[in-house]
Amino acid sequence: MRITTAAEMRQLDRLAIETYGIPGVVLMENAGAQVVRIMRQEYPDLTARRVAVLCGHGNNGGDGFVVARYLHHMGVQVQTFLVGELESVQGDARVHLDILRRLGLTPQVVTTAEAAQAAGSQLPAYDLLIDAIFGTGLKAAVSGPAQVLIAAMNASGKPIVAVDIPSGLSADSGIFLGEHVKADLTVTMALPKRGLLLYPAAEHVGRLVVVDIGFPAAVRDHEAVQCHWLEAHDMASLLRARREDSHKGTYGHVLVVGGGLGKTGAGALASMAALRTGAGLVTFAVPHSLNAAMEAKLTEVMTVPLPEAEEGLLGADAAKRMLEILEGMTALVIGPGLGTHPETVRCVYDVLRQARLPVVVDADGLNALARQPEMFGEIQAPLVLTPHPGELARLRRTTTGTIQADRLGAAQDTAQTCGAVVVLKGARSVIADPQGTLWINSTGNAGMATAGTGDVLSGMIGALLGQGYTPATAACLAVYVHGLAGDLAAATWGQRSLLAGDLLATLPAAFQRLENAKGLPLASWEHRWLKGCTRGWSAGEVA
């Protein structure tokens, strides 16, 4: 499913209105009707509840006027509040406001902080609050009467349903624009907006439902929207069947380079993850003095000892041996636990300059490139970079806070600048390719915030590259299944005690679950994401 910015959503609205002739007032009618339909599903006793609908003077408020009218027709006791003067409501929203007034449902006008306090004091008397104050067009921090009213909504203790997006959230970045609604349910129109899926804002979206408002498929799937949400049926379609007449060589040979002194576990996890992701053969290249320990630790993984600069750390001479080994490989993973000794860094440079097979660069491999970013101009191999925010900050010579403030932009710019697929890890990991396409992951949980899970991911990507998947496909598929394995592990052992090694145990079940999703019918236009450990989706027919 595509994910829009506010500007992209406006473009799709214009396309539906101007190209396909669907009046904006009809789209607004559909939006309000769909919100009420979802409310009836979520709150079976809706007709017995007292409902307050809080509206702004823009199109989001227009949706709210439609909601109020439909609730009134159902016999619900409803009161509408308008933040602004009646005369400030224009366009399509004005049409629906006038209908509401003709029904005798003129909104209570809130134009001052005092009026907002008075309106806010009434909210605890209602059973359900509808937020239709600000939509996706909000740019500046919330202030004035709206700020007071939003604070009162949150303090009321009543369930809040947000129309399209909770007021006070940035539709593009997932940051808060001052006082913001903390919704229990958000019903968003046509396609999800980026800010609904990105943290920290995603924490206050509640349950997210995406509904059809009558966009033609050509509008909904328009190529102008270049950000995508990774879903089970899409990922399942990417998995290739294993041929009955295949052998281990059919599924690639991955070389993992890492595991320096004190960090051998990183390379070992990456190696085992590559096998669990279907690689036919995996070789782990380690400093010579650590080879015997890895031989004893890893049964299914082959090992190769490499020359050392000092005990447990690769020397510059290791590059020559690695390049010889790469002649028989189909993918390289370099960096997990590697270390940052000057000779080790030089070894990384020499290998990356001469490698031609697909390469995953992780951890200390990224730290080496951060010291000499001009190296990217000398690398000819297809690259996948897998930084966490701190590593990407070092690579971009900025701060972690700057990266986190615009995760999508940072990943996209890095991918285009470096000519690589970038996986920016974290809550809702982001994948970006050099052409500007973005993907946001839907799986994973906070239990995965533990040492070694990133090493598992790098091994998984390496395995898929070694099997012939493109860098972008390998990254998306690995990130999705990696998060799914984490969700399955958390469901079994809990998030608090989750270990990176637990993912190795649940990867088979994660892949099997994805295999079982093959051939499922695609959703129509409605999807649901539920808060909790496992974020799935379900689909229903559009009313």
XYZ file of C-alpha atoms in Angstrom, residues 10 69 154 397 413 431:
6
model
C -3.728 17.050 -2.198
C -25.188 14.670 10.394
C -7.077 14.641 26.233
C 28.357 14.166 9.654
C 19.057 11.423 0.579
C 14.261 1.335 3.285
